């Protein structure tokens, strides 16, 4: 990867905004499902596992790819995804983002696990899918997607930049400016998309309570 271009910085803004919308949707869905699952954990946790399995089967049967792309965290699948990006079609990548995102949301609501690698995998898949459009090299799209999704899901912008740089260390120096822009946009946009906090009840005035 060479010197970033003006078009690629515009892509960084777009990828940051897209990651904010996608990541916020995943988080809100998980938070919506979590209290429902907690009420009947013995019954609904296995059903959540079946839902994840169903998403993996749908992806495998539709795309002809392995179900493991959806089932697992993405730690071992991410390097091969980037190395073999040319063999993926746009449709398969979009389906992967949708199925992986839904499975990730269900898993967050019901199971234990880390958020880092699923965020990196979904971000890289989305960035590679967008790289089929003009003006966005594949490796730049993957790097910006990784950083932006991690910023939304982790809420740690500096760590998100470092994750993308460490993972793509061969091009880290030239990619970092683009990743910084994507991460900053994603972080700010995700903060704006958060629902307002519920108002806390005011504590009674001690003097008024004493008079009463």
XYZ file of N, CA and C in Angstrom:
636
model
N 0.852 -1.185 0.000
C 0.000 0.000 0.000
C 0.885 1.232 0.000
N 0.544 2.195 -0.894
C 1.344 3.406 -1.010
C 0.781 4.546 -0.187
N 0.992 5.761 -0.662
C 0.537 6.952 0.055
C -0.984 7.077 -0.038
N -1.665 7.363 1.070
C -3.130 7.534 1.018
C -3.521 8.692 0.109
N -4.642 8.535 -0.559
C -5.164 9.564 -1.450
C -6.347 10.271 -0.811
N -6.756 11.381 -1.430
C -7.917 12.129 -0.928
C -9.168 11.255 -0.957
N -9.326 10.480 -2.030
C -10.495 9.604 -2.136
C -10.533 8.592 -0.997
N -9.380 8.104 -0.615
C -9.325 7.105 0.463
C -9.683 7.730 1.810
N -9.378 8.998 2.009
C -9.793 9.664 3.250
C -11.311 9.852 3.276
N -11.917 10.122 2.121
C -13.386 10.163 2.068
C -13.971 8.780 2.363
N -13.307 7.740 1.868
C -13.737 6.375 2.195
C -13.631 6.127 3.695
N -12.605 6.668 4.333
C -12.447 6.492 5.776
C -13.642 7.068 6.534
N -14.123 8.226 6.089
C -15.298 8.822 6.725
C -16.521 7.934 6.518
N -16.710 7.456 5.280
C -17.857 6.593 5.001
C -17.819 5.288 5.774
N -16.640 4.677 5.850
C -16.514 3.406 6.582
C -16.747 3.638 8.071
N -16.269 4.766 8.592
C -16.515 5.065 10.004
C -17.997 5.210 10.309
N -18.719 5.891 9.431
C -20.164 6.058 9.637
C -20.899 4.720 9.511
N -20.512 3.917 8.515
C -21.162 2.615 8.331
C -20.906 1.703 9.528
N -19.675 1.723 10.044
C -19.358 0.894 11.215
C -20.157 1.338 12.434
N -20.361 2.634 12.580
C -21.138 3.131 13.724
C -22.572 2.624 13.668
N -23.165 2.652 12.476
C -24.544 2.172 12.335
C -24.615 0.664 12.569
N -23.701 -0.083 11.944
C -23.720 -1.542 12.075
C -23.421 -1.971 13.504
N -22.373 -1.415 14.101
C -22.008 -1.794 15.467
C -23.072 -1.430 16.476
N -23.678 -0.259 16.304
C -24.752 0.145 17.216
C -25.945 -0.785 17.090
N -26.245 -1.209 15.862
C -27.339 -2.164 15.668
C -27.071 -3.490 16.360
N -25.831 -3.963 16.279
C -25.463 -5.216 16.941
C -25.601 -5.078 18.454
N -25.107 -3.986 18.996
C -25.162 -3.779 20.448
C -26.602 -3.644 20.948
N -27.400 -2.869 20.240
C -28.785 -2.665 20.686
C -29.585 -3.956 20.606
N -29.354 -4.747 19.563
C -30.054 -6.026 19.462
C -29.672 -6.946 20.619
N -28.383 -6.969 20.949
C -27.925 -7.811 22.057
C -28.523 -7.339 23.380
N -28.555 -6.032 23.602
C -29.118 -5.502 24.842
C -30.622 -5.732 24.919
N -31.293 -5.757 23.771
C -32.725 -6.055 23.751
C -32.987 -7.519 24.106
N -32.143 -8.426 23.596
C -32.352 -9.854 23.813
C -31.896 -10.303 25.203
N -30.892 -9.645 25.749
C -30.285 -10.130 26.993
C -31.278 -10.305 28.143
N -32.105 -9.304 28.472
C -33.048 -9.512 29.587
C -34.073 -10.604 29.302
N -34.428 -10.781 28.026
C -35.372 -11.845 27.685
C -34.759 -13.214 27.941
N -33.490 -13.372 27.573
C -32.811 -14.648 27.784
C -32.591 -14.909 29.266
N -32.252 -13.867 30.019
C -31.946 -14.045 31.439
C -33.161 -14.521 32.231
N -34.359 -14.228 31.744
C -35.555 -14.662 32.474
C -35.749 -16.173 32.396
N -35.338 -16.777 31.267
C -35.481 -18.229 31.085
C -34.208 -18.771 30.448
N -33.137 -18.736 31.201
C -31.836 -19.078 30.652
C -31.751 -20.538 30.212
N -32.336 -21.433 31.002
C -32.246 -22.861 30.684
C -32.940 -23.171 29.359
N -34.032 -22.500 29.087
C -34.778 -22.745 27.861
C -34.214 -21.967 26.670
N -33.908 -20.672 26.881
C -33.595 -19.797 25.759
C -32.128 -19.819 25.340
N -31.225 -20.172 26.247
C -29.813 -20.225 25.851
C -29.564 -21.293 24.784
N -30.093 -22.525 24.929
C -29.945 -23.488 23.820
C -30.599 -23.014 22.528
N -31.737 -22.312 22.634
C -32.382 -21.791 21.433
C -31.514 -20.739 20.755
N -30.818 -19.941 21.566
C -29.895 -18.965 20.996
C -28.758 -19.665 20.247
N -28.273 -20.780 20.824
C -27.241 -21.555 20.132
C -27.744 -22.125 18.821
N -29.001 -22.577 18.811
C -29.583 -23.090 17.569
C -29.744 -21.977 16.532
N -30.041 -20.773 16.991
C -30.158 -19.647 16.064
C -28.823 -19.336 15.402
N -27.749 -19.373 16.185
C -26.413 -19.144 15.626
C -26.069 -20.248 14.628
N -26.381 -21.492 14.988
C -26.128 -22.599 14.068
C -26.932 -22.447 12.782
N -28.179 -22.006 12.902
C -28.999 -21.801 11.718
C -28.428 -20.737 10.802
N -27.906 -19.652 11.387
C -27.282 -18.603 10.579
C -26.052 -19.133 9.853
N -25.273 -19.972 10.540
C -24.088 -20.557 9.913
C -24.476 -21.468 8.752
N -25.549 -22.244 8.929
C -26.000 -23.148 7.865
C -26.513 -22.355 6.671
N -27.286 -21.309 6.930
C -27.790 -20.463 5.843
C -26.634 -19.868 5.056
N -25.620 -19.374 5.764
C -24.470 -18.798 5.070
C -23.743 -19.843 4.233
N -23.502 -21.018 4.827
C -22.757 -22.055 4.113
C -23.509 -22.540 2.886
N -24.822 -22.755 3.015
C -25.600 -23.265 1.893
C -25.780 -22.222 0.790
N -25.844 -20.959 1.179
C -26.069 -19.907 0.189
C -24.788 -19.502 -0.531
N -23.695 -19.427 0.218
C -22.446 -18.916 -0.351
C -21.504 -20.005 -0.833
N -21.674 -21.243 -0.360
C -20.740 -22.302 -0.693
C -19.462 -22.253 0.119
N -19.413 -21.376 1.123
C -18.249 -21.258 2.000
C -18.460 -22.085 3.264
N -17.430 -22.121 4.097
C -17.501 -22.914 5.320
C -18.374 -22.226 6.369
N -19.130 -23.038 7.105
C -19.953 -22.508 8.194
C -19.105 -21.950 9.325
N -17.842 -22.358 9.416
C -16.964 -21.879 10.481
C -16.701 -20.384 10.385
N -16.907 -19.793 9.207
C -16.727 -18.349 9.064
C -17.705 -17.596 9.968
N -18.884 -18.178 10.208
C -19.898 -17.553 11.051
C -19.832 -18.070 12.484
N -19.505 -19.352 12.640
C -19.628 -19.985 13.951
C -18.606 -19.490 14.973
N -17.378 -19.268 14.562
C -16.313 -19.003 15.526
C -15.977 -17.516 15.575
N -15.046 -17.160 16.458
C -14.765 -15.748 16.714
C -14.159 -15.034 15.522
N -13.458 -15.762 14.665
C -12.796 -15.145 13.529
C -11.307 -14.983 13.707
N -10.788 -15.378 14.864
C -9.361 -15.212 15.124
C -8.497 -15.968 14.112
N -8.859 -17.211 13.840
C -8.072 -18.014 12.903
C -8.501 -17.792 11.453
N -9.721 -17.335 11.234
C -10.225 -17.157 9.867
C -9.851 -15.809 9.275
N -9.528 -14.822 10.107
C -9.265 -13.477 9.606
C -8.058 -13.397 8.675
N -6.909 -14.013 9.009
C -5.778 -13.931 8.076
C -6.091 -14.513 6.698
N -6.765 -15.662 6.666
C -7.082 -16.268 5.367
C -8.121 -15.452 4.614
N -9.019 -14.786 5.321
C -10.000 -13.924 4.662
C -9.299 -12.823 3.881
N -8.298 -12.200 4.494
C -7.588 -11.104 3.831
C -6.668 -11.641 2.738
N -5.981 -12.734 3.006
C -5.060 -13.292 2.009
C -5.788 -13.786 0.772
N -7.010 -14.292 0.954
C -7.790 -14.831 -0.165
C -8.961 -13.926 -0.532
N -8.804 -12.631 -0.290
C -9.905 -11.692 -0.526
C -10.361 -11.700 -1.984
N -9.445 -11.954 -2.905
C -9.791 -11.930 -4.328
C -10.753 -13.045 -4.712
N -10.843 -14.088 -3.905
C -11.721 -15.216 -4.228
C -13.142 -15.016 -3.708
N -13.367 -13.944 -2.962
C -14.688 -13.681 -2.391
C -15.477 -12.749 -3.312
N -16.750 -13.056 -3.508
C -17.636 -12.160 -4.246
C -18.252 -11.140 -3.287
N -18.765 -10.068 -3.843
C -19.406 -9.049 -3.017
C -20.612 -9.634 -2.278
N -21.405 -10.449 -2.991
C -22.581 -11.045 -2.360
C -22.228 -11.923 -1.186
N -21.174 -12.732 -1.330
C -20.758 -13.607 -0.229
C -20.263 -12.789 0.954
N -19.549 -11.699 0.697
C -19.044 -10.859 1.786
C -20.182 -10.153 2.512
N -21.153 -9.645 1.764
C -22.298 -8.983 2.402
C -23.086 -9.991 3.239
N -23.299 -11.191 2.699
C -23.998 -12.224 3.457
C -23.214 -12.607 4.707
N -21.892 -12.631 4.604
C -21.060 -12.945 5.763
C -21.216 -11.882 6.844
N -21.219 -10.614 6.454
C -21.388 -9.538 7.436
C -22.746 -9.646 8.122
N -23.791 -9.923 7.345
C -25.142 -10.010 7.916
C -25.248 -11.197 8.874
N -24.836 -12.380 8.425
C -24.964 -13.577 9.263
C -24.045 -13.506 10.478
N -22.825 -13.046 10.272
C -21.886 -12.934 11.393
C -22.358 -11.880 12.392
N -22.894 -10.761 11.879
C -23.397 -9.722 12.766
C -24.574 -10.200 13.600
N -25.510 -10.918 12.976
C -26.655 -11.447 13.725
C -26.210 -12.490 14.744
N -25.308 -13.377 14.331
C -24.802 -14.393 15.253
C -24.047 -13.752 16.409
N -23.289 -12.710 16.117
C -22.544 -11.983 17.145
C -23.500 -11.355 18.148
N -24.573 -10.746 17.649
C -25.550 -10.109 18.532
C -26.227 -11.130 19.436
N -26.650 -12.268 18.862
C -27.277 -13.320 19.667
C -26.296 -13.852 20.711
N -25.052 -14.027 20.321
C -24.049 -14.555 21.252
C -23.774 -13.577 22.379
N -23.718 -12.278 22.080
C -23.507 -11.282 23.123
C -24.634 -11.297 24.148
N -25.829 -11.618 23.708
C -26.974 -11.598 24.615
C -27.058 -12.841 25.493
N -26.361 -13.916 25.114
C -26.607 -15.204 25.764
C -25.355 -15.920 26.269
N -24.204 -15.678 25.657
C -23.011 -16.448 25.977
C -21.892 -15.530 26.430
N -20.813 -16.140 26.890
C -19.627 -15.393 27.275
C -18.589 -15.475 26.162
N -17.801 -14.428 26.032
C -16.766 -14.414 25.001
C -16.262 -13.005 24.789
N -15.123 -12.889 24.142
C -14.530 -11.584 23.917
C -15.095 -10.900 22.687
N -15.127 -9.567 22.677
C -15.669 -8.831 21.536
C -14.635 -8.473 20.484
N -13.350 -8.737 20.729
C -12.297 -8.193 19.868
C -12.311 -8.841 18.488
N -12.142 -10.160 18.421
C -11.986 -10.808 17.122
C -13.248 -10.802 16.272
N -14.449 -10.974 16.849
C -15.641 -10.820 16.006
C -15.739 -9.421 15.392
N -15.381 -8.394 16.172
C -15.409 -7.029 15.637
C -14.415 -6.873 14.497
N -13.209 -7.387 14.688
C -12.189 -7.299 13.646
C -12.632 -8.030 12.384
N -13.229 -9.214 12.561
C -13.628 -10.021 11.407
C -14.752 -9.354 10.626
N -15.770 -8.858 11.332
C -16.887 -8.197 10.656
C -16.410 -6.930 9.959
N -15.557 -6.161 10.646
C -15.039 -4.941 10.039
C -14.222 -5.215 8.794
N -13.360 -6.232 8.853
C -12.550 -6.582 7.686
C -13.432 -7.055 6.539
N -14.450 -7.863 6.828
C -15.353 -8.350 5.775
C -16.075 -7.202 5.088
N -16.578 -6.257 5.882
C -17.253 -5.102 5.299
C -16.315 -4.235 4.480
N -15.088 -4.030 4.982
C -14.127 -3.227 4.239
C -13.722 -3.868 2.925
N -13.556 -5.192 2.932
C -13.205 -5.900 1.697
C -14.360 -5.833 0.703
N -15.600 -5.941 1.196
C -16.755 -5.829 0.307
C -16.799 -4.453 -0.358
N -16.529 -3.398 0.414
C -16.550 -2.048 -0.146
C -15.403 -1.804 -1.111
N -14.315 -2.571 -0.969
C -13.163 -2.366 -1.849
C -13.448 -2.761 -3.293
N -14.578 -3.400 -3.545
C -14.955 -3.686 -4.926
C -15.450 -2.429 -5.637
N -15.687 -1.363 -4.877
C -16.074 -0.091 -5.472
C -14.821 0.710 -5.825
N -14.948 1.689 -6.715
C -13.755 2.441 -7.150
C -13.134 3.266 -6.025
N -11.807 3.381 -6.060
C -11.089 4.286 -5.168
C -10.724 3.731 -3.827
N -10.944 2.448 -3.579
C -10.642 1.874 -2.273
C -9.848 0.583 -2.439
N -8.551 0.590 -2.154
C -7.771 -0.648 -2.204
C -8.248 -1.634 -1.137
N -8.113 -2.919 -1.419
C -8.610 -3.946 -0.511
C -8.002 -3.833 0.877
N -6.681 -3.698 0.957
C -6.023 -3.709 2.266
C -6.396 -2.475 3.078
N -6.626 -1.355 2.393
C -7.060 -0.146 3.098
C -8.478 -0.316 3.630
N -9.359 -0.900 2.827
C -10.718 -1.143 3.294
C -10.759 -2.071 4.490
N -9.950 -3.134 4.446
C -9.900 -4.067 5.575
C -9.375 -3.383 6.825
N -8.309 -2.592 6.689
C -7.724 -1.922 7.853
C -8.693 -0.937 8.480
N -9.346 -0.123 7.648
C -10.299 0.857 8.180
C -11.511 0.165 8.783
N -11.968 -0.933 8.167
C -13.086 -1.671 8.739
C -12.754 -2.266 10.095
N -11.559 -2.832 10.222
C -11.134 -3.406 11.500
C -11.112 -2.336 12.582
N -10.448 -1.221 12.302
C -10.341 -0.169 13.299
C -11.686 0.425 13.677
N -12.524 0.704 12.677
C -13.804 1.359 12.944
C -14.744 0.465 13.749
N -14.845 -0.821 13.378
C -15.741 -1.714 14.126
C -15.253 -1.934 15.547
N -13.958 -2.042 15.723
C -13.429 -2.204 17.084
C -13.711 -0.965 17.926
N -13.605 0.214 17.320
C -13.885 1.438 18.065
C -15.329 1.477 18.535
N -16.247 1.012 17.692
C -17.667 1.025 18.066
C -17.961 -0.002 19.145
N -17.441 -1.217 18.972
C -17.779 -2.296 19.891
C -16.992 -2.232 21.200
N -15.759 -1.758 21.154
C -14.945 -1.702 22.365
C -15.039 -0.345 23.066
N -15.292 0.710 22.301
C -15.286 2.042 22.880
C -13.893 2.519 23.229
N -12.871 1.962 22.577
C -11.469 2.290 22.871
C -10.787 2.690 21.559
N -10.817 3.963 21.191
C -10.294 4.365 19.887
C -8.797 4.126 19.713
N -8.004 4.425 20.722
C -6.557 4.217 20.589
C -6.233 2.743 20.423
N -6.858 1.898 21.231
C -6.645 0.455 21.114
C -7.074 -0.052 19.747
N -8.144 0.509 19.203
C -8.633 0.080 17.895
C -7.628 0.398 16.792
N -7.017 1.567 16.859
C -5.979 1.912 15.884
C -4.799 0.960 16.010
N -4.402 0.664 17.239
C -3.259 -0.233 17.459
C -3.559 -1.645 16.972
N -4.787 -2.116 17.167
C -5.143 -3.460 16.698
C -4.994 -3.575 15.187
N -5.499 -2.585 14.474
C -5.372 -2.608 13.016
C -3.917 -2.518 12.586
N -3.139 -1.676 13.263
C -1.735 -1.499 12.894
C -0.928 -2.760 13.173
N -1.166 -3.394 14.312
C -0.414 -4.597 14.660
C -0.780 -5.750 13.738
N -2.058 -5.873 13.410
C -2.480 -6.987 12.565
C -1.963 -6.835 11.140
N -1.945 -5.606 10.636
C -1.490 -5.347 9.266
C -0.142 -4.634 9.296
N 0.793 -5.200 10.065
C 2.026 -4.488 10.350
C 2.861 -4.195 9.113
N 2.749 -4.998 8.058
C 3.553 -4.745 6.857
C 3.215 -3.394 6.238
N 1.953 -2.962 6.345
C 1.516 -1.682 5.781
C 1.060 -0.717 6.867
N 1.432 -0.971 8.109
C 0.895 -0.200 9.225
C 1.205 1.289 9.107
N 2.416 1.636 8.711
C 2.826 3.043 8.684
C 1.986 3.853 7.707
N 1.755 3.314 6.523
C 1.006 4.067 5.508
C -0.501 3.985 5.714
N -0.975 2.930 6.377
C -2.413 2.776 6.595
C -2.910 3.534 7.816
N -2.037 3.812 8.774
C -2.469 4.393 10.045
C -3.236 5.706 9.901
N -2.843 6.658 9.032
C -3.658 7.880 8.905
C -5.111 7.602 8.517
N -5.307 6.665 7.601
C -6.671 6.314 7.202
C -7.424 5.658 8.353
N -6.751 4.778 9.078
C -7.392 4.090 10.200
C -7.773 5.081 11.285
N -6.908 6.057 11.532
C -7.202 7.064 12.561
C -8.475 7.830 12.205
N -8.620 8.230 10.952
C -9.815 8.963 10.535
C -11.063 8.084 10.673
N -10.978 6.845 10.203
C -12.123 5.941 10.298
C -12.512 5.686 11.755
N -11.531 5.487 12.602
C -11.802 5.227 14.023
C -12.419 6.449 14.694
N -11.882 7.635 14.412
C -12.420 8.848 15.028
C -13.870 9.078 14.616
N -14.154 8.913 13.328
C -15.524 9.106 12.843
C -16.462 8.066 13.459
N -16.031 6.804 13.491
C -16.865 5.741 14.051
C -17.140 5.972 15.525
N -16.119 6.383 16.256
C -16.265 6.589 17.701
C -17.251 7.724 17.997
N -17.105 8.841 17.286
C -17.984 9.990 17.517
C -19.409 9.677 17.061
N -19.534 9.041 15.889
C -20.873 8.722 15.376
C -21.586 7.727 16.287
N -20.858 6.726 16.789
C -21.470 5.752 17.696
C -21.917 6.420 18.994
N -21.127 7.380 19.472
C -21.516 8.097 20.686
C -22.805 8.894 20.461
N -22.959 9.451 19.246
C -24.167 10.199 18.940
C -25.384 9.290 18.781
N -25.153 8.041 18.379
C -26.256 7.104 18.161
C -26.711 6.418 19.450
N -25.970 6.570 20.526
C -26.365 5.937 21.783
C -27.662 6.545 22.278
N -28.566 5.728 22.822
C -29.798 6.295 23.374
C -29.490 7.133 24.598
N -30.253 8.182 24.846
C -29.997 9.013 26.024
C -30.168 8.215 27.305
N -29.344 8.524 28.277
C -29.414 7.821 29.559
C -30.720 8.154 30.273
N -31.259 7.146 30.950
C -32.504 7.355 31.704
C -32.248 8.326 32.847
N -33.141 9.285 33.060
C -32.940 10.254 34.148
C -32.981 9.565 35.506
N -32.031 9.938 36.353
C -31.979 9.370 37.689
C -32.950 10.117 38.604
N -33.654 9.382 39.482
C -34.565 10.072 40.409
C -33.779 10.964 41.373
N -34.316 12.152 41.583
C -33.641 13.094 42.464
C -33.779 12.676 43.920
N -32.689 12.828 44.654
C -32.724 12.522 46.085
C -33.525 13.612 46.793
N -34.326 13.225 47.764
C -35.110 14.247 48.473
C -34.209 15.213 49.224
N -34.620 16.457 49.267
C -33.864 17.508 49.981
C -33.924 17.206 51.482
N -32.750 17.063 52.171
C -32.760 16.753 53.618
C -33.526 17.783 54.422
N -33.373 19.073 54.056
C -34.070 20.094 54.821
C -35.570 19.969 54.652
N -36.015 19.715 53.442
C -37.450 19.566 53.188
C -37.988 18.338 53.908
N -37.182 17.231 53.893
C -37.641 16.009 54.547
C -37.764 16.229 56.051
N -36.830 17.031 56.605
C -36.886 17.282 58.045
C -38.140 18.070 58.405
N -38.504 19.038 57.532
C -39.704 19.818 57.797
C -40.951 18.952 57.734
N -40.957 17.994 56.778
C -42.128 17.123 56.643
C -42.217 16.221 57.843
